[in-house]
XYZ file of C-alpha atoms in Angstrom:
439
model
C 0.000 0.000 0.000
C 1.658 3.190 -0.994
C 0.238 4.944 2.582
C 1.646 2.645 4.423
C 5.154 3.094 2.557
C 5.237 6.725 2.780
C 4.996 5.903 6.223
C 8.427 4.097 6.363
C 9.808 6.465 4.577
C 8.898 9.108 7.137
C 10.384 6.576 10.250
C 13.649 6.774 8.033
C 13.991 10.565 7.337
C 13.041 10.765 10.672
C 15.909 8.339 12.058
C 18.729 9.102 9.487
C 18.273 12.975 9.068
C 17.046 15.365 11.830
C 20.399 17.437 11.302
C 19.560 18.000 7.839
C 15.883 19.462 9.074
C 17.155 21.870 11.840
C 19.779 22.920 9.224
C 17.476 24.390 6.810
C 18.702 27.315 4.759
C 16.182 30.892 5.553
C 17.141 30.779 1.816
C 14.970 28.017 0.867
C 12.072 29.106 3.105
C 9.362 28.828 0.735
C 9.595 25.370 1.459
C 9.882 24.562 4.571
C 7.141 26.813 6.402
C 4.886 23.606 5.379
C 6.056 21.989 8.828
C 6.620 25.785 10.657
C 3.350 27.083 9.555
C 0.428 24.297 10.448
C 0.531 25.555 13.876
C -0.543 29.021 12.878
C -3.412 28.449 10.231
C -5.255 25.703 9.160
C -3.151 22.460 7.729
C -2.153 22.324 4.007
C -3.963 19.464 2.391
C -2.484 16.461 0.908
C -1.830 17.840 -2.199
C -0.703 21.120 -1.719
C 2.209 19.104 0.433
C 2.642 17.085 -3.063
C 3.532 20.222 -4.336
C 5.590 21.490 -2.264
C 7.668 18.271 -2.065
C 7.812 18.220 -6.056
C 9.128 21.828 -6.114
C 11.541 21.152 -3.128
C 12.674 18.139 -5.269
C 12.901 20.544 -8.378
C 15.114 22.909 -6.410
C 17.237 20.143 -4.963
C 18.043 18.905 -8.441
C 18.821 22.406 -9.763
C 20.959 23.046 -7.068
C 22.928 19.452 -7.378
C 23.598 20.281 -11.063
C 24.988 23.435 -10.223
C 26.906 22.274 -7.604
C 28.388 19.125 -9.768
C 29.453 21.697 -12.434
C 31.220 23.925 -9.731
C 32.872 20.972 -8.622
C 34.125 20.586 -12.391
C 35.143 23.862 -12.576
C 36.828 24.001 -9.688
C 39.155 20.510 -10.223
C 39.552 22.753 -13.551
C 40.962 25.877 -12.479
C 42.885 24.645 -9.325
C 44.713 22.423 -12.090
C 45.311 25.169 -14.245
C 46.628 27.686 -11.216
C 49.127 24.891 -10.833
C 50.577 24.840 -14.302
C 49.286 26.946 -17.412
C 47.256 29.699 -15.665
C 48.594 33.166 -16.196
C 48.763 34.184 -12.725
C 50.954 30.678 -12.139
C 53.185 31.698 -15.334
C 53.852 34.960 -14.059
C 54.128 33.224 -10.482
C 56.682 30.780 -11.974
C 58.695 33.745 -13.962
C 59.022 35.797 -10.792
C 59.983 33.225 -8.734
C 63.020 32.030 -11.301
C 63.922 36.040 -11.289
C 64.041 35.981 -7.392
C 65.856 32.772 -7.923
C 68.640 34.590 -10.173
C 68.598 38.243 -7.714
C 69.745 35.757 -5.020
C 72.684 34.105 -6.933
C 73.613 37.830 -8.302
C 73.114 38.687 -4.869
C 75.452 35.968 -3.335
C 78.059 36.202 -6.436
C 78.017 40.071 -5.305
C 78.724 39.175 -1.800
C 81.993 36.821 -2.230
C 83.655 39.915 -4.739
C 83.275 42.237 -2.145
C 84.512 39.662 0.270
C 87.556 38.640 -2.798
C 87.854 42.397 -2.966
C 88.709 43.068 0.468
C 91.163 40.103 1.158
C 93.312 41.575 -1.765
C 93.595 44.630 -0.085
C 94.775 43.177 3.191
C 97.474 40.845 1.512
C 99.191 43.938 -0.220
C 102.743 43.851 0.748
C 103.866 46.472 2.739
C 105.836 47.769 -0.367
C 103.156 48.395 -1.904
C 102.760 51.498 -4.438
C 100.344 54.093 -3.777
C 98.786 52.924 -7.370
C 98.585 49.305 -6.234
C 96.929 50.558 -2.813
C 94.612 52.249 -4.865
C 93.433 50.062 -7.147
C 92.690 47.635 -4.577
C 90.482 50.123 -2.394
C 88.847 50.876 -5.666
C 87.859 47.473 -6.525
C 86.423 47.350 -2.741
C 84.551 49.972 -3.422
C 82.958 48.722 -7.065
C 82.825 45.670 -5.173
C 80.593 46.938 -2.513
C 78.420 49.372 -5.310
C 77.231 46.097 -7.208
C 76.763 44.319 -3.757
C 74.277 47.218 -2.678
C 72.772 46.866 -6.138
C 72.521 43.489 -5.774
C 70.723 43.774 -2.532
C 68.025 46.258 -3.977
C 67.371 43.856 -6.849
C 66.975 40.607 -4.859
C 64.433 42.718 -2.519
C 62.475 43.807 -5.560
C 62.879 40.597 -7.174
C 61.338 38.648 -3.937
C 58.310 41.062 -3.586
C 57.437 40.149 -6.580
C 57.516 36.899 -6.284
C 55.556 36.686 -3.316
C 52.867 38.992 -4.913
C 52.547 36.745 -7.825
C 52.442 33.614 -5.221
C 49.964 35.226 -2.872
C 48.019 36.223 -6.320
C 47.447 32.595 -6.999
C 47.025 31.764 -3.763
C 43.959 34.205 -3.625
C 42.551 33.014 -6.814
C 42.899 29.178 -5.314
C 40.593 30.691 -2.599
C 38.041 32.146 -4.679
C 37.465 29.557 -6.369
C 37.049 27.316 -3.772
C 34.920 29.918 -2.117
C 32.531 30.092 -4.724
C 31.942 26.292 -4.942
C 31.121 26.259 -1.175
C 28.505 28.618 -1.695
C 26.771 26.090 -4.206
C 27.799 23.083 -2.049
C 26.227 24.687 0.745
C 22.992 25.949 -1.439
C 22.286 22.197 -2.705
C 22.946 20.858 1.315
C 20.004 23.652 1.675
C 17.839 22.653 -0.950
C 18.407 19.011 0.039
C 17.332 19.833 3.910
C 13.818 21.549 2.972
C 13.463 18.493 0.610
C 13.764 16.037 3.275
C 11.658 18.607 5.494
C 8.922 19.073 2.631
C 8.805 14.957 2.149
C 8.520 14.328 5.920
C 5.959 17.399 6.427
C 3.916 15.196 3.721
C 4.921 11.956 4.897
C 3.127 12.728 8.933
C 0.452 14.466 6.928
C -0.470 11.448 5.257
C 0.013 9.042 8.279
C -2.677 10.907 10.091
C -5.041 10.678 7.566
C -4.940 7.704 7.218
C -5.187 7.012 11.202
C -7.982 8.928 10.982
C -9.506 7.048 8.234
C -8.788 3.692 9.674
C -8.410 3.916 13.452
C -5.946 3.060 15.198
C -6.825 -0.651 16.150
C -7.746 -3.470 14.137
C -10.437 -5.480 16.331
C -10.179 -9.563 16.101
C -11.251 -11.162 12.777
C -13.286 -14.397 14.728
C -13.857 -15.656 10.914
C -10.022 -16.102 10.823
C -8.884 -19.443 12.601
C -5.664 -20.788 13.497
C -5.592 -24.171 14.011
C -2.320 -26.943 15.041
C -2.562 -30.420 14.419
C -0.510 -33.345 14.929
C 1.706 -32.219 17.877
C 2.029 -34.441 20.429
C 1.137 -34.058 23.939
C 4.153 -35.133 25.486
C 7.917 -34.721 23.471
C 11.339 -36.519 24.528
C 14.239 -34.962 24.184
C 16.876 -35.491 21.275
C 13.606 -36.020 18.810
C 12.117 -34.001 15.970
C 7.750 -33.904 15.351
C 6.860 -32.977 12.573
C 2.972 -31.193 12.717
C 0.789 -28.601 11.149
C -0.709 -25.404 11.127
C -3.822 -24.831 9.210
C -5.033 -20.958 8.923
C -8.714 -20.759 7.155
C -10.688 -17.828 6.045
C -14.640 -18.690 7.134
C -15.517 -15.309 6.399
C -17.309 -13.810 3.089
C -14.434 -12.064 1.851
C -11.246 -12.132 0.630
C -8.044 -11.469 2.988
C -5.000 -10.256 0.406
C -1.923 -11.259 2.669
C -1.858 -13.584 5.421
C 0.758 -14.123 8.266
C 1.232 -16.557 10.849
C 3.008 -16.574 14.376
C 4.125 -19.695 15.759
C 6.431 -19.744 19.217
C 7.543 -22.503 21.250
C 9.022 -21.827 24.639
C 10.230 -24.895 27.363
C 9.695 -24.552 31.231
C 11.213 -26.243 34.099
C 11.122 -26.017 37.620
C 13.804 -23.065 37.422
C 11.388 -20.853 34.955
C 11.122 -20.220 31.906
C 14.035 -21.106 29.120
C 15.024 -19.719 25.682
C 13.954 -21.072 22.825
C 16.608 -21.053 20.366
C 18.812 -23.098 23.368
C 16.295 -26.128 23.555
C 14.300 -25.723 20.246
C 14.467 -25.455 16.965
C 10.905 -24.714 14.855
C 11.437 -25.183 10.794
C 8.563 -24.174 8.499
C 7.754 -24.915 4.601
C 4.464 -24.527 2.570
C 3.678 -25.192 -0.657
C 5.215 -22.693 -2.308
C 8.360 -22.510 -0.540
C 8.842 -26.580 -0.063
C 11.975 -26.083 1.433
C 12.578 -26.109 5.054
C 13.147 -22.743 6.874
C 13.484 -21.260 10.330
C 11.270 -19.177 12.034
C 14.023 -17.281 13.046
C 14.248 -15.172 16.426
C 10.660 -13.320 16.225
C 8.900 -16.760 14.809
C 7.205 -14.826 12.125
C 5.829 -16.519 8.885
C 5.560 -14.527 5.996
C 3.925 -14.337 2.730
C 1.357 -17.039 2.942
C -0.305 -15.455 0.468
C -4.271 -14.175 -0.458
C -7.282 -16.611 0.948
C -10.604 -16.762 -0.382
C -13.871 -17.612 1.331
C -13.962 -20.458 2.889
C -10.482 -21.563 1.995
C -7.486 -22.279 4.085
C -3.455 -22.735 3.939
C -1.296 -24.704 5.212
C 2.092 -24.294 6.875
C 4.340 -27.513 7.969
C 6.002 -27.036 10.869
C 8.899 -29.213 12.184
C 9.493 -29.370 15.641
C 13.065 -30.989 17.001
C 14.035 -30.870 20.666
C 17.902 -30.412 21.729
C 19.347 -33.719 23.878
C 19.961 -31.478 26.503
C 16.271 -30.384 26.959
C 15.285 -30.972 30.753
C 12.612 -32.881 31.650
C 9.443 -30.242 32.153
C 6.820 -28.425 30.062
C 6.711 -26.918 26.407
C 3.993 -24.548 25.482
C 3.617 -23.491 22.042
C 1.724 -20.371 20.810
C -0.384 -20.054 17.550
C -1.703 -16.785 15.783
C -2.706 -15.626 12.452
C -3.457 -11.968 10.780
C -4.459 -10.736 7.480
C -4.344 -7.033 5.788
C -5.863 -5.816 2.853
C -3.541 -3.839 0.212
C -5.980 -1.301 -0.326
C -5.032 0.000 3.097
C -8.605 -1.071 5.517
C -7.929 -2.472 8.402
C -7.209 -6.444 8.685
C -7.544 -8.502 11.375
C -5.908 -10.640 13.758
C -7.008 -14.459 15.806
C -6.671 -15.100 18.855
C -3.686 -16.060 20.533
C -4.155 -19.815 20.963
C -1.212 -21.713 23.239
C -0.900 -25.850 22.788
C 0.983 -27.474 25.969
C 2.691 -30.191 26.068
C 5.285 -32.456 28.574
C 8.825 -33.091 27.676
C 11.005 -36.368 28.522
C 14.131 -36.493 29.108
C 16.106 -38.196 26.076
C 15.907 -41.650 25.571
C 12.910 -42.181 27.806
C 9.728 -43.484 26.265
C 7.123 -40.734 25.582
C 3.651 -43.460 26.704
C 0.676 -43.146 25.471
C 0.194 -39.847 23.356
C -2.586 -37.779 22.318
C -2.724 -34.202 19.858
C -1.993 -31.486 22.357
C -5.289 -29.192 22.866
C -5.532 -25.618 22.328
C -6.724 -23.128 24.790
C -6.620 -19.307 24.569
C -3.457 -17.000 25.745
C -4.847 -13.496 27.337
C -4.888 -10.621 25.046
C -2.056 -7.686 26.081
C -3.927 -5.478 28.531
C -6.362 -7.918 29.985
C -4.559 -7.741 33.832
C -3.486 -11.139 33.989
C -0.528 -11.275 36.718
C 0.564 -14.824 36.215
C -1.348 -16.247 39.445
C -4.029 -17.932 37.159
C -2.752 -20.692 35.261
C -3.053 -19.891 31.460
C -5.254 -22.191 29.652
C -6.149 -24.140 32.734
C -9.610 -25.727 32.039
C -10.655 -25.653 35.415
C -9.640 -21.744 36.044
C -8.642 -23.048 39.414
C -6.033 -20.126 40.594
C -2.072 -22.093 40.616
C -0.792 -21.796 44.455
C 2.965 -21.668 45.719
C 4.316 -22.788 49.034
C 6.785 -21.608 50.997
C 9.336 -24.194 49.273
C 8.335 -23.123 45.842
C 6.541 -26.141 44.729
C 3.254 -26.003 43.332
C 0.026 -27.050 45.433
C -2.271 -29.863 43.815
C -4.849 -27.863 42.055
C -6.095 -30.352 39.644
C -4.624 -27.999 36.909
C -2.010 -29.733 34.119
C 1.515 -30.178 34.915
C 2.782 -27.805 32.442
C -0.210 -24.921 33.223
C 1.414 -25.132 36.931
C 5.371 -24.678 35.828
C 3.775 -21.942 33.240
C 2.238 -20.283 36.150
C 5.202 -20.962 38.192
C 7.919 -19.000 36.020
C 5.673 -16.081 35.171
C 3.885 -17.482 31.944
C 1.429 -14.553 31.921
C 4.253 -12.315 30.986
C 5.486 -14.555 28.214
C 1.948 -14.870 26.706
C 1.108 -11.008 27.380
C 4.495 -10.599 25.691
C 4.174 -12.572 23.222
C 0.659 -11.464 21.583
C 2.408 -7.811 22.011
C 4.809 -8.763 19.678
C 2.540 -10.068 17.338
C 0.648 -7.409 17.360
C 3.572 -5.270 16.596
C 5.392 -7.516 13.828
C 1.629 -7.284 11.919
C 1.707 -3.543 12.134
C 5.569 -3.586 10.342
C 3.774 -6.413 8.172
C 1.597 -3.733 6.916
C 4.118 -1.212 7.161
C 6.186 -2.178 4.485
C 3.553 -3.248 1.979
C-alpha cells in the first residue's frame, strides 16, 4: 500500500536525518514553512504538500547540477593555477627572477669579500697605485653588492605577490563552490523537510480514516494439528498449522506466528537453546526457520472459505530438561488497499517433555486453549489455559500445590507465563503492524 510506505519512509527521514531538518537554509524558506506554519493556520492538504515536495525536489536537483558543475570547474581551475594559468606563469617567472637576484646577490657578496682580502694581503711595499686600485675594486665591489641587494628585494616582492596572487585566486574559487555546495545541502534539507511534512500528513489521515486498532477477525482461525502431547528430548515432530478464512471475503496477505518456549522447575528457558521450529508450505517446499521473532511470511491471499497450510517441524535439543513446552499459535491478514485487517486469537498448545531416551507413553494431539490478550490484567497467578480456572498456588518451598490444573499450566504459572503470553501477543501485534508497514 503506498500509505503505508510513505509511512516508512517518514520513520527513516526521521531516524537518518534530523540534522539536515534543523539545518534548513532561511534561503529556501518557501519550502519549509509547510512543517513551521500548520501551527498558525489551518493544515495544508495532501496535495498542496505534493507540491511542495515536487518543487523542493525541483530545487534540490537544480541546485545538485549546479553544484556538480562547480565541482568541475573548480578541479579545472585549481589544475590550471598549478601549471598553465597566467597568474601561475607569471608566479613561476618571478619566482626564477628571485631565484637569479639571489645568486647575483650571493656572487656580489663573495667579490666584495675577494675584494677586500686583496687589499689586506698587499705587501707592505706596496705602491700608492697598487693601494689604490685595490680600495677601488672594494669599493665597485661593494656598489654592485648594494645593487645586488636592492634587486633581490624587488625581485622577492614580486615573487611573493605573484604567489599570494594565486594563492587568492585558489581561494576564490574554492569559495565560490562552497557557496553552491552549501545551497544544494540547503535545498536538500527543505526536501527532506517538505517529504517528511507530507509523509506525517499522510500518516494521520490515514489514522484517521482507519483507526488506530484493528479489532479480532473471529472468521479467521488458526488451528495446530498433529503435535504431540508429550515430546522426549533429542527427537524431531513434525505437525501442522492450518489458517482458514470462514468469512465472506477475501483477505490479500496472510501471516502466521508460531512460538515454542520450554519450562522447568527453574522458569522459563530460551527457545533457540532447547528448540528449533522449521517451516515450509507449498510454495516454498523447502525447510526454513522461524528465526528469532517466529514470524511466517507471505502465505499469500485466501478466499472464502479456503485455508493454507504451513508444515512445521518441531526438534528438541538432547539437553532439553525434563518439564513443560507450550507453544503459541496466531494468524493476521491485511488488505492492500489499506482497511484495516484482522488478527485471531492467541491460541497456546501445551505439552510435557522427557528427558532423552525415555519413552514418551501413550500420546494424544496437544489441545488448544486461549493466551490473554495484552492489557487484559493477567498477573501470572491464574494458570493460562487451565480448564478448570482453578487459581495455581505456591508454598513456601516453591513447589506447586495440587490444584487439579495440568503439569505444564502449573510450571507456566510458576515461572511467570502470563508475561510470556502477554508478551508474546504484544509482539505479534507489533510484527503485523511492520507487516503492513512495508507493503
Amino acid at each position: 500500500m503506498k500509505i503505508r510506505r510513505a509511512l516508512a519512509t517518514a520513520v527513516a527521514l526521521a531516524v537518518t536525518t534530523p540534522a539536515a531538518l534543523l539545518a534548513v537554509s532561511p534561503a529556501y524558506a518557501d519550502t519549509k514553512p509547510v512543517t513551521q506554519t500548520q501551527e498558525k493556520k489551518s493544515k495544508p492538504t495532501i496535495k498542496e504538500l505534493e507540491t511542495a515536495v515536487a518543487e523542493a525536489k525541483e530545487a534540490y536537483e537544480k541546485a545538485a547540477k549546479a553544484k556538480a558543475d562547480a565541482l568541475v570547474e573548480l578541479r579545472k581551475t585549481l589544475d590550471e593555477l598549478g601549471s598553465t594559468h597566467p597568474l601561475a606563469v607569471t608566479a613561476a617567472a618571478a619566482k626564477q627572477a628571485a631565484k637569479d637576484a639571489d645568486a647575483a646577490k650571493t656572487a656580489a657578496d663573495q667579490a666584495v669579500t675577494d675584494a677586500k682580502a686583496k687589499l689586506a694581503d698587499l705587501p707592505e711595499d706596496a705602491t700608492p697605485e697598487q693601494k689604490t686600485a685595490a680600495e677601488t675594486a672594494v669599493t665597485e665591489a661593494e656598489a654592485t653588492a648594494a645593487s645586488a641587494a636592492t634587486a633581490k628585494a624587488a625581485a622577492d616582492a614580486k615573487a611573493t605577490e605573484a604567489v599570494t596572487a594565486v594563492n587568492d585566486a585558489r581561494v576564490a574559487a574554492v569559495r565560490a563552490y562552497s557557496v553552491l555546495d552549501k545551497a544544494a545541502d540547503d535545498a536538500l534539507a527543505a526536501k527532506l523537510a517538505a517529504e517528511a511534512a507530507l509523509a506525517q500528513a499522510v500518516k494521520e489521515a490515514e489514522e484517521e480514516e482507519e483507526g488506530d486498532v484493528c479489532e479480532p477477525e473471529n472468521d479467521l482461525t488458526a488451528e495446530v494439528t498433529g503435535l504431540p502431547n508429550k515430546l522426549v528430548a533429542g527427537t524431531t515432530t513434525d505437525f501442522a498449522l492450518r489458517v482458514t478464512n470462514g468469512s465472506d471475503r477475501n483477505m490479500d496477505e496472510i501471516i502466521a506466528y508460531t512460538g515454542v518456549f520450554a519450562t522447568d522447575k527453574t522458569g522459563i528457558k530460551e527457545t533457540g537453546k532447547f528448540f528449533r521450529l522449521q517451516w515450509s508450505t507449498k510454495s516454498s517446499p523447502k525447510w526454513q526457520s522461524t528465526g528469532e521473532d517466529d514470524y511466517i511470511d507471505g502465505l499469500g491471499p485466501l478466499k472464502p472459505g479456503s485455508h493454507t497450510d504451513v508444515k512445521l517441524r518441531l526438534t528438541l535439543d538432547k539437553a532439553t530438561p525434563a518439564g513443560n513446552g507450550v507453544a503459541f499459535v496466531a494468524a493476521d491478514f491485511y488488505n492492500k488497499d489499506g482497511s484495516c485487517g484482522g488478527m485471531t486469537d492467541l491460541n497456546m498448545y501445551e505439552f510435557d517433555v522427557k528427558a532423552a531416551g525415555s519413552k514418551p507413553g501413550k500420546t494424544e494431539d496437544a489441545k488448544p486453549s486461549k493466551a490473554p490478550k495484552p492489557g487484559t490484567g493477567n498477573t501470572g497467578t491464574t494458570p493460562l489455559g487451565s480448564s478448570s480456572g482453578t487459581p495455581a498456588q505456591t508454598g513456601t518451598g516453591g513447589s506447586l500445590a495440587a490444584t487439579g490444573s495440568s503439569s505444564a499450566t502449573g510450571s507456566i504459572a510458576l515461572a511467570g507465563g502470563a508475561a510470556v503470553l502477554l508478551g508474546a501477543a504484544a509482539v505479534f501485534v507489533v510484527r503485523r503492524r511492520k507487516a503492513g508497514s512495508a507493503a
